[in-house]
XYZ file of C-alpha atoms in Angstrom:
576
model
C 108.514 63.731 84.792
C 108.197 67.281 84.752
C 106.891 68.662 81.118
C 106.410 72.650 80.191
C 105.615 74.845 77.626
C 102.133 72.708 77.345
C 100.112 73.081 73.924
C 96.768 71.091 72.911
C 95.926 69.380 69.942
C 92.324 69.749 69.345
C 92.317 67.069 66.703
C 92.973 64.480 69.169
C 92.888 65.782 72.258
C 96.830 64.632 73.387
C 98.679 67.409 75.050
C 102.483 68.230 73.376
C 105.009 70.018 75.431
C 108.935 70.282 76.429
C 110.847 68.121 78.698
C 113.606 69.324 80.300
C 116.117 66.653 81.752
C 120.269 66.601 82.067
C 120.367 69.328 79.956
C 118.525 67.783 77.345
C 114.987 69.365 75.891
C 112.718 66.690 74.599
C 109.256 66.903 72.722
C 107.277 64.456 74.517
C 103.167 63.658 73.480
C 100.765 62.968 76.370
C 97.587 60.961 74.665
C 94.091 61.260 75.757
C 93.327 60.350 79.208
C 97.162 62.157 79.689
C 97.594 59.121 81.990
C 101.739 58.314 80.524
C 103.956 60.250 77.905
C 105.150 59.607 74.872
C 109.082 60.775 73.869
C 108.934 61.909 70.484
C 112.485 63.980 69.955
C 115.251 64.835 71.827
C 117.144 68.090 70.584
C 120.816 68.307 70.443
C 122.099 69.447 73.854
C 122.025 72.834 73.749
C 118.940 73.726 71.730
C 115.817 74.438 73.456
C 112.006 74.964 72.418
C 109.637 76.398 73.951
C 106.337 78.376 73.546
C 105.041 75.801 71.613
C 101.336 75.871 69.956
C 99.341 73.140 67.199
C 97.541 74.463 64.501
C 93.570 73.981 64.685
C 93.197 70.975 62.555
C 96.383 69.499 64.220
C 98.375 69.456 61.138
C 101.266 70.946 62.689
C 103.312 72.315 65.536
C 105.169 75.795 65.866
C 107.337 76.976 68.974
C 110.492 79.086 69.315
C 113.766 77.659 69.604
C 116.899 78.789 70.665
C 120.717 77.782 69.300
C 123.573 77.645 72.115
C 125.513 80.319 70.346
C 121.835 82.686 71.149
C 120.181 82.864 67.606
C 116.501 82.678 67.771
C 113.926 81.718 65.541
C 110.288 80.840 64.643
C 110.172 77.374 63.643
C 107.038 74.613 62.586
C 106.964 71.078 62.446
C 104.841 69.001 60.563
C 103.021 66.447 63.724
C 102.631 63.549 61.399
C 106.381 63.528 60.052
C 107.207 64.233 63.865
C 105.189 60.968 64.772
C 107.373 59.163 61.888
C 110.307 60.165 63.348
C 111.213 63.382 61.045
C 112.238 65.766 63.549
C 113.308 68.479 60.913
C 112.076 72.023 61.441
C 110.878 74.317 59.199
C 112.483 77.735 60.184
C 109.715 80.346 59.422
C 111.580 83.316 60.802
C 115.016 84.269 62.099
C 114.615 86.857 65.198
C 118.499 86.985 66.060
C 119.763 87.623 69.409
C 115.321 88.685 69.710
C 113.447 85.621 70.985
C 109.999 85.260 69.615
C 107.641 84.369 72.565
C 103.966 83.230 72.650
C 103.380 82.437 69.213
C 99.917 81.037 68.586
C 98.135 80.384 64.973
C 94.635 82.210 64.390
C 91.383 80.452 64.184
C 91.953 79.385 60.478
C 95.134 78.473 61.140
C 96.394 81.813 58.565
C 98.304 83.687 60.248
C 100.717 83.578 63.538
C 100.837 85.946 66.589
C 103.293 86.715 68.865
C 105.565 89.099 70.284
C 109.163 90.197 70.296
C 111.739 92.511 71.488
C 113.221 92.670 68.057
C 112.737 96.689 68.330
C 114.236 96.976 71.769
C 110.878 96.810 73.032
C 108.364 93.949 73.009
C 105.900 94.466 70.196
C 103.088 92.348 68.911
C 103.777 90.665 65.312
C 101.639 88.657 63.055
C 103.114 85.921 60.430
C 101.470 85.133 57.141
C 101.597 81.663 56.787
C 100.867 81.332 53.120
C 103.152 84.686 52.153
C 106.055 83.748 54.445
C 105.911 87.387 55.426
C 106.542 88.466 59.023
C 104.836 91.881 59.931
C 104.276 94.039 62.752
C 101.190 94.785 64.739
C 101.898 97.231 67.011
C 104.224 100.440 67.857
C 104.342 100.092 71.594
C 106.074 102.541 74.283
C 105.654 100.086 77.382
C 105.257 96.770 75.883
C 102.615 94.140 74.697
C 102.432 90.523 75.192
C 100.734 87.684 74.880
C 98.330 88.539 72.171
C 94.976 85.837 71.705
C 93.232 86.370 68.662
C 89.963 87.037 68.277
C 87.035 87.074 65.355
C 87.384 90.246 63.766
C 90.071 92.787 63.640
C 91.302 92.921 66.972
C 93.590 91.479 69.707
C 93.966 91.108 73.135
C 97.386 91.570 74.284
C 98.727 92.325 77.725
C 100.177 95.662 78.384
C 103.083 96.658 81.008
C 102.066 98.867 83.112
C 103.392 100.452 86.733
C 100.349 98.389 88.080
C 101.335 95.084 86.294
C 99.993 93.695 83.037
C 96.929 94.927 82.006
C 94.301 93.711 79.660
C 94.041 95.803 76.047
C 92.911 95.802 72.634
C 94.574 96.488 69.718
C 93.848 96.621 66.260
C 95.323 93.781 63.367
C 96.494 96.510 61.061
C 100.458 97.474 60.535
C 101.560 100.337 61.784
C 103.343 103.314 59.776
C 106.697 102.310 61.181
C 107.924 100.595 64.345
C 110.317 102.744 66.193
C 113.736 101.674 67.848
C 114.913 102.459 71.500
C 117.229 104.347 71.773
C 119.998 103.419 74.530
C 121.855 105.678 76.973
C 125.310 103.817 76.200
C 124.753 103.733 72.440
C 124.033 107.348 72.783
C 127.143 108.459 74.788
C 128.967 106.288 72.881
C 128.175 108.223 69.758
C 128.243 111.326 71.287
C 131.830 110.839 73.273
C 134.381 109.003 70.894
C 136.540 108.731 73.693
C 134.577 105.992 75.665
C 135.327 103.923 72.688
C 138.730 103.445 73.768
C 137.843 102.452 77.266
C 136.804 98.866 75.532
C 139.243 96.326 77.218
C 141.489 94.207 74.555
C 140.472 90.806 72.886
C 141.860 87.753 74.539
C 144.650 87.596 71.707
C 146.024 91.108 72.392
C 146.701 90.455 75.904
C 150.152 88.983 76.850
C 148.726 85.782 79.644
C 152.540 85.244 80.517
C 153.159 88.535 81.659
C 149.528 88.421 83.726
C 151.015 84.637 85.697
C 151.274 85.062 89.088
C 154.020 82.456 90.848
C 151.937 79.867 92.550
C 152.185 79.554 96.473
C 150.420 77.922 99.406
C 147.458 79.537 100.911
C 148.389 80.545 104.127
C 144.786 81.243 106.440
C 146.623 83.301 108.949
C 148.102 85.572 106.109
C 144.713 86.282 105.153
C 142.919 86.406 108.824
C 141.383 89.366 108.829
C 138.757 91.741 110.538
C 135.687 91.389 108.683
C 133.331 94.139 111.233
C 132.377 95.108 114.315
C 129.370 96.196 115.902
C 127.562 97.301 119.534
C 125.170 94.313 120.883
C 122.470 94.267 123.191
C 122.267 90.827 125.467
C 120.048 89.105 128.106
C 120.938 87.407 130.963
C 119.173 85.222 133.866
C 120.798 83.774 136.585
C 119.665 80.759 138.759
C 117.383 82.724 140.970
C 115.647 84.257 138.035
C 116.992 88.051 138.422
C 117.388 88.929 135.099
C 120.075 91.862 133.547
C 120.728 93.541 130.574
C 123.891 93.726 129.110
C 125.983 96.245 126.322
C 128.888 95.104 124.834
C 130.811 94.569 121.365
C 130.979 91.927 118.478
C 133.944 91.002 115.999
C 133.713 89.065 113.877
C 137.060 87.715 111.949
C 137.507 85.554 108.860
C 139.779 84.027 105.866
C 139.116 84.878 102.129
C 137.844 81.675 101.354
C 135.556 81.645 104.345
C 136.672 78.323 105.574
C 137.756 79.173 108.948
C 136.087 82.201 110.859
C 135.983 83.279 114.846
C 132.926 85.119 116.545
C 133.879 87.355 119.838
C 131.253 88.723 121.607
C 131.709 90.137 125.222
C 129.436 92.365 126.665
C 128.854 93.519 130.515
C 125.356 93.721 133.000
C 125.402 96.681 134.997
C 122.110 95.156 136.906
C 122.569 95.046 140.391
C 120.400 92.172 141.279
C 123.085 89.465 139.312
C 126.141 88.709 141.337
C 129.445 90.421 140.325
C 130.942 87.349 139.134
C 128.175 87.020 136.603
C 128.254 90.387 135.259
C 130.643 89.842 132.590
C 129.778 87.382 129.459
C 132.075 86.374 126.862
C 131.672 83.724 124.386
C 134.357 83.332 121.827
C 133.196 80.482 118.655
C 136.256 79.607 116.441
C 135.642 77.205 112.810
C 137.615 75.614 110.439
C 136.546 73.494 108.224
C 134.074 71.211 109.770
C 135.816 71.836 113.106
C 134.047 74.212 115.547
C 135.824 74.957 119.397
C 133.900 77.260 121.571
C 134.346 78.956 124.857
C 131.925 81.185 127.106
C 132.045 82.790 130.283
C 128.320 83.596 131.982
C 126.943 82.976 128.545
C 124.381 85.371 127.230
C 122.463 86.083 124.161
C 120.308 88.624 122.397
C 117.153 86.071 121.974
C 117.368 85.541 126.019
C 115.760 89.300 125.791
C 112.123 87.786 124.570
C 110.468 84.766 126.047
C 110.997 81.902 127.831
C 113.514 79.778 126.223
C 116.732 80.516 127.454
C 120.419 79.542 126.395
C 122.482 82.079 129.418
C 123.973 80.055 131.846
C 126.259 80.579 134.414
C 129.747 79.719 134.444
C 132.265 78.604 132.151
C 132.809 76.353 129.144
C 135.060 74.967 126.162
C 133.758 72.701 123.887
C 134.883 70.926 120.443
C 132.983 69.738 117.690
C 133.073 67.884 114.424
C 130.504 67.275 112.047
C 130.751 65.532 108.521
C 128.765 64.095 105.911
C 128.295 60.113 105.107
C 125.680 60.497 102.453
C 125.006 63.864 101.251
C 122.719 63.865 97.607
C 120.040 66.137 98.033
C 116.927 66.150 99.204
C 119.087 63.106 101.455
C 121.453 63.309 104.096
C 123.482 61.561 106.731
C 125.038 63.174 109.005
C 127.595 62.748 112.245
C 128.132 65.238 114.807
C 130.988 64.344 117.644
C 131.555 66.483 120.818
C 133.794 67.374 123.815
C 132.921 69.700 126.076
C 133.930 70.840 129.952
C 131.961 73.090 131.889
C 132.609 74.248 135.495
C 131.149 76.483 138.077
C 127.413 75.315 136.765
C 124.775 76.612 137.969
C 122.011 74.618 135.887
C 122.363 71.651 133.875
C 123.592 73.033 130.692
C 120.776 71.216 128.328
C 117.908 71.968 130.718
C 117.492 75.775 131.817
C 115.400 75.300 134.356
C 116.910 72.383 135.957
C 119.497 72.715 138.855
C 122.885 71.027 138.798
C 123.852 68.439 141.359
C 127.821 69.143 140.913
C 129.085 72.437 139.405
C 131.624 70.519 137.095
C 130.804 68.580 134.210
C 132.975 66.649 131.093
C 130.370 65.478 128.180
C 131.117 63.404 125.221
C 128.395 62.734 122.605
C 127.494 61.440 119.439
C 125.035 62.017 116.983
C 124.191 60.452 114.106
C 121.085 62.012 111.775
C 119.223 60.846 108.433
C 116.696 63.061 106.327
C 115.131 62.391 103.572
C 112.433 64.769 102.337
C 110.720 66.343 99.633
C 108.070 69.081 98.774
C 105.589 70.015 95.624
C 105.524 73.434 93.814
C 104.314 75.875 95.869
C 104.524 74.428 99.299
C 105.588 75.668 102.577
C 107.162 73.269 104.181
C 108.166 69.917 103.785
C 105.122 67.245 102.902
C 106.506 63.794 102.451
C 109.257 61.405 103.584
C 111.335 60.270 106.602
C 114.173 61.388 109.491
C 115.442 59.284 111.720
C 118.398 59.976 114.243
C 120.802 58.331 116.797
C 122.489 59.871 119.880
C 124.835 58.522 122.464
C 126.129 60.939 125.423
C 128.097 60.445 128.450
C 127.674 63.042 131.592
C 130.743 63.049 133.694
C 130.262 64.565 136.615
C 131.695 64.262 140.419
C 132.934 60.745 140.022
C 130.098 59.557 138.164
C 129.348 58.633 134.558
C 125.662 58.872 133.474
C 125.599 57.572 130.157
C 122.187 58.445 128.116
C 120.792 56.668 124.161
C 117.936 58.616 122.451
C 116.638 57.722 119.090
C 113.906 59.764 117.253
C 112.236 59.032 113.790
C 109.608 60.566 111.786
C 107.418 59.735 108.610
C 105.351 61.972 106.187
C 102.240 61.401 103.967
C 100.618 63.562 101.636
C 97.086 63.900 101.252
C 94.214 63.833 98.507
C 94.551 67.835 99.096
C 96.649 70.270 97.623
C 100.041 70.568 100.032
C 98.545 69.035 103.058
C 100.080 66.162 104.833
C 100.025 64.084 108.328
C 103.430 63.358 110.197
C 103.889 60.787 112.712
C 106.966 61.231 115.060
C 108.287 58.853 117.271
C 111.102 58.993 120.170
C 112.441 57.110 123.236
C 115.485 57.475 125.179
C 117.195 55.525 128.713
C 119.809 56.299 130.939
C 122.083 53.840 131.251
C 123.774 54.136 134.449
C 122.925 53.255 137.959
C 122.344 56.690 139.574
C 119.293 57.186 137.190
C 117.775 59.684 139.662
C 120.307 62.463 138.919
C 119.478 65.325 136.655
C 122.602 64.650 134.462
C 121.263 61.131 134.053
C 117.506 62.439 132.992
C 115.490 64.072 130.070
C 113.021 66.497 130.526
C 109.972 68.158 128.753
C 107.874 71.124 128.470
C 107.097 73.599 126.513
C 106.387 74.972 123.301
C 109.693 75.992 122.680
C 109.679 79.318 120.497
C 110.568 82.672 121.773
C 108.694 85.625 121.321
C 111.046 87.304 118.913
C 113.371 83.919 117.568
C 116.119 82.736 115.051
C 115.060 79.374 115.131
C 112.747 77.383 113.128
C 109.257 78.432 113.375
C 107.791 74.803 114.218
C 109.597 73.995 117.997
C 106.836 71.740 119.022
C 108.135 69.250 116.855
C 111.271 68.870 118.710
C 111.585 65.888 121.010
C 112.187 67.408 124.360
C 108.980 70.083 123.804
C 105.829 69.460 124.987
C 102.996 71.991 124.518
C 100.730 72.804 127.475
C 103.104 71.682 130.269
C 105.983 74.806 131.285
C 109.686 73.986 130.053
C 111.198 71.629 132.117
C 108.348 70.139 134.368
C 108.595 66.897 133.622
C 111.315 64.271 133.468
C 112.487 60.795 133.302
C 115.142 58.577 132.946
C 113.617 56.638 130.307
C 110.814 58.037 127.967
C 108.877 57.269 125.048
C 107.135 59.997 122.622
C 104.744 59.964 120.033
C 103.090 62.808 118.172
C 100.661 63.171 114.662
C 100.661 66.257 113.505
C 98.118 67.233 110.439
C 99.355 69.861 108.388
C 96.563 72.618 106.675
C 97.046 73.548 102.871
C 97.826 77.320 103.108
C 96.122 80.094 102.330
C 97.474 82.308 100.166
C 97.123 86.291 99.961
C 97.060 87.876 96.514
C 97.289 91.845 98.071
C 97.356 92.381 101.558
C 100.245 94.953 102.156
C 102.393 97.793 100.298
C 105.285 96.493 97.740
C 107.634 97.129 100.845
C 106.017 94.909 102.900
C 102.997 91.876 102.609
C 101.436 89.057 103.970
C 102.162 86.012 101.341
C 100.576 83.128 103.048
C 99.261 81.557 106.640
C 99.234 78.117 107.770
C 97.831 75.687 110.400
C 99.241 73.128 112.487
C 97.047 70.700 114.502
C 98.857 68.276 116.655
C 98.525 65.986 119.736
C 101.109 64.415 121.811
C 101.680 61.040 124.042
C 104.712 60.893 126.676
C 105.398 58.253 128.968
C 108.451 59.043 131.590
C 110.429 55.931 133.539
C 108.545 53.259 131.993
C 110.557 50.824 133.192
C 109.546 51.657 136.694
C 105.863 50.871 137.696
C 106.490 53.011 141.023
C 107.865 56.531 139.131
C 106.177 56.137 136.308
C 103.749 58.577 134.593
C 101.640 59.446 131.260
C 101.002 62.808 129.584
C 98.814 63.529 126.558
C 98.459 67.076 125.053
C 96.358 68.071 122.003
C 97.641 71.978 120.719
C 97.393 73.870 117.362
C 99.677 76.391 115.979
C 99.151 79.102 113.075
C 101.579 80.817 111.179
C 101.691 83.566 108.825
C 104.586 84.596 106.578
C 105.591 88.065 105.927
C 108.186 89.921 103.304
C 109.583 92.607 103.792
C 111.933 94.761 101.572
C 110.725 92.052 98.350
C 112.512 88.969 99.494
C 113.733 89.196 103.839
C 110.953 86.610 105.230
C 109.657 87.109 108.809
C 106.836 84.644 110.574
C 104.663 85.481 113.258
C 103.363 82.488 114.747
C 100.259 82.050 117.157
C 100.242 78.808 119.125
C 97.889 76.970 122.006
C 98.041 73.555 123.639
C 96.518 71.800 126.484
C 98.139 68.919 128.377
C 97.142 66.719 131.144
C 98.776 63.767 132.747
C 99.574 61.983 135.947
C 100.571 64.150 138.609
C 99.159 67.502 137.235
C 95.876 69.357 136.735
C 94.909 69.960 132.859
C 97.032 73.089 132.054
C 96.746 75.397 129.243
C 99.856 77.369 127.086
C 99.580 80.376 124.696
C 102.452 80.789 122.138
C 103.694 83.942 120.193
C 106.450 84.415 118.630
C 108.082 86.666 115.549
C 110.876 84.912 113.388
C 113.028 87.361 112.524
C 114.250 87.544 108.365
């Protein structure tokens, strides 16, 4: 259970506070060791308490609660009639639409101090107890909060300031008088009777038949329409490596309801090195629903301008795609993805960049079928406990051949003794099912650590089945495989003030990880082992108070049958 708004009673040590479930607030008691919780009263649904505190000799218990229609008050509770079951409270103050916050009793248990914005501004009061009188403490411009007594005639409080709250002292005497804000509306309003009238009319003036619409069908063509359009700036590679950079347009179009939505992007290399038939690149990506149909021609894309991983290939392509939900109550899913797709005049197999095509037609129909289940603490960065597991089936169809391929992939997570630190163990394996099992449409392949050096993606690629730190993308496949990684997770270190309000570091993190992959290991002759041990840091930025970049650092090793030990540096920027 998760319990707020925690106060201690120093009579007996137990910890009181508010539980907040189903819309429901409930006291709850938490005896000495605080090892279970007690429920002592649940409010009617929509009343809440909160700021609660106990009086020294743990006589009673006072807090602010709130009404669902907004009225606010100062209330106290006897503990030993709340122990009996007498839940009635004793209101000690009525603050209005004001809500009292922070209310704590004095030393002697005499008097009561907290603040309010009662005066439009949040001052410090202080409640007699034994007079029932409610008085102010302060005048402030800014605002106090907060206040802790102390022996004497003075409190702390916190004051607002441009640089935050600040600590200050201020005296336990009543002011002369307490002054009100003064609004801008109220004052133009009182200056300019006219804006008076511009109040709209009270439900019961207004005539609702006259404001019916007639009821029709929403029709998504009738509201297709142009949502922008913009220049964009692509990268290409071709087979042989020559690389070009292309200009070209975006559109994007959509409904009002944003259910169905098409993406066309066409854009033109100019470089002379690429041949003329690959100089153009379109790529049109239509959704409705959970329906997705997509088409390119010499596919490029922005991301292909930094790093390694690439997703231009030449030729063309349509493809069709559903995806749907079997279980979906958060934090777990299930999820199915199905798949057509055609491609012709292939260059490279369209999964692999790097590997070459044995026919420049292909048909592909997959399957995928994918379970998570995870969770994280307050405060972490990424996820720290639970379990994925996932399902694939695809068929290659290519010349006359089919080269049907099953992968499955699972993964488990453990928290540890330390604060938002965790180990993960990841499994995969994966066979080609057909007869031709030398083909590259009938392989998989690994390599590589996966990220770009400016990216979209997620910032942790390693963890992807077909990467593999410290060997290049690509270098190794198999018709069969079998992969297993641990990966230890760092708690993060967190940065109180590094940076300008416009832009700061929040936190970094570390990664430590190490790999096993075993290719055709049902063939003694063509079979072969890698191992890699790598570690990657990351460090979060904001920008602009909430747009999150990460720039990640990353470096493996890998050995293995067949290679010499070979060494990878990773960088890469996440854009927001």
């Amino acid at each position: 259970a998760r319990i707020g708004d925690l106060a201690l009673n120093r009579a007996d040590r137990s910890l009181w506070g508010v539980r907040h479930d189903n819309g429901f607030s409930t006291l709850v008691r938490i005896p000495y060791p605080y090892t279970e919780w007690n429920q002592v009263h649940t409010l009617p649904y929509g009343r809440d308490m909160f700021d609660l505190d106990i009086a020294p000799d743990g006589s009673a218990l006072i807090g602010s609660m709130s009404d669902i229609n907004g009225d606010q008050r100062l209330v106290r509770m006897k503990v030993a009639s709340l122990l009996s079951g007498d839940a009635t409270p004793e209101v000690l103050y009525e603050f209005g639409d004001w809500s009292p916050s922070n209310f704590v009793f004095s030393e002697d248990g005499s008097f009561l101090y907290g603040s309010s914005y009662y005066s439009g501004v949040s001052n410090i009061y202080r409640y007699n107890v034994a007079l029932g009188r409610m008085q102010p403490l302060s005048n402030a411009e800014t605002g106090f909060f907060k206040p802790v007594p102390l022996a004497g005639d003075s409190l702390v409080v916190f004051e607002y300031s441009r640089q935050g709250f600040v600590p200050s002292m201020i005296p336990k005497t009543v002011p002369d008088s307490v002054s009100a804000i003064r609004f801008l509306g109220n004052e133009i309003a009182e200056k300019r009777k006219d804006v008076q009238g511009w109040i709209p009319p009270g439900g019961a003036a207004v005539d609702r038949d006259a404001l019916a619409a007639a009821t029709t069908g929403y029709s998504t063509l009738r509201n297709f329409k142009l949502d922008n359009a913009y220049p964009v700036v692509e990268g290409y590679q071709d087979a042989a490596g020559n690389r070009g950079i292309a200009g070209g347009v975006r559109a994007n179009f959509s409904d009002r309801l944003g259910a169905t939505g098409l993406e066309l992007t066409a854009s033109y290399s100019p470089t002379q090195s690429l041949d003329a038939s690959e100089r153009l690149h379109v790529r049109a990506v239509f959704r409705h629903w959970n329906w997705n149909v997509s088409g390119t021609l010499n596919r490029a894309d922005f991301y292909d301008l930094f790093g390694p991983t690439r997703v231009s290939r030449r030729g063309y392509s349509l493809a069709t795609q559903y995806q749907g939900n079997l279980i979906l109550d958060g934090p777990t899913s299930l999820n199915y993805t199905l798949r057509a797709a055609a491609y012709g005049n292939l260059a490279t197999v369209p999964e692999f960049q790097d590997v070459t095509a044995s026919y420049d037609r292909l048909a592909t129909l997959s399957g995928d079928l994918v379970y998570k289940s995870l969770r994280r603490s307050l405060g972490a960065i990424d996820d720290e406990l639970g379990s994925t597991w996932g399902a694939a089936v695809r068929g290659n169809y290519a010349g006359t051949t089919l080269y049907p391929r099953l992968s499955l992939d699972g993964s488990r997570g453990f928290l540890l003794s330390l604060d938002h630190s965790s180990i993960w163990l990841r499994a995969a394996a994966g066979t080609s099912m057909g007869d031709n099992r030398n083909d590259p449409f009938a392989r998989s392949y690994f390599g590589g650590f996966g990220n770009n050096w400016v990216d979209y993606r997620g910032i942790k690629q390693f963890r992807n089945t077909e990467s593999f730190p410290g060997l290049a993308i690509n270098q190794v496949g198999g018709a069969t495989y079998g992969k297993a990684q641990v990966e230890w997770v760092s708690p993060p270190l967190r940065f109180r003030k590094v940076g300008v309000p416009s832009a700061y570091l929040r936190w970094t993190g570390l990664s430590v990880f190490a790999s096993g992959l075993v290719t055709d290991f049902d063939d003694r002759a063509t079979r072969r082992g890698f191992v890699n041990v790598g570690a990657q840091a990351d460090l979060r930025l904001i920008t602009l108070s909430h747009l999150e970049s990460t720039f990640s650092l990353g470096a493996a090793t890998a050995a293995g049958k067949g290679i010499t030990r070979t060494s990878a540096l990773m960088a890469s920027f996440k854009l927001m």
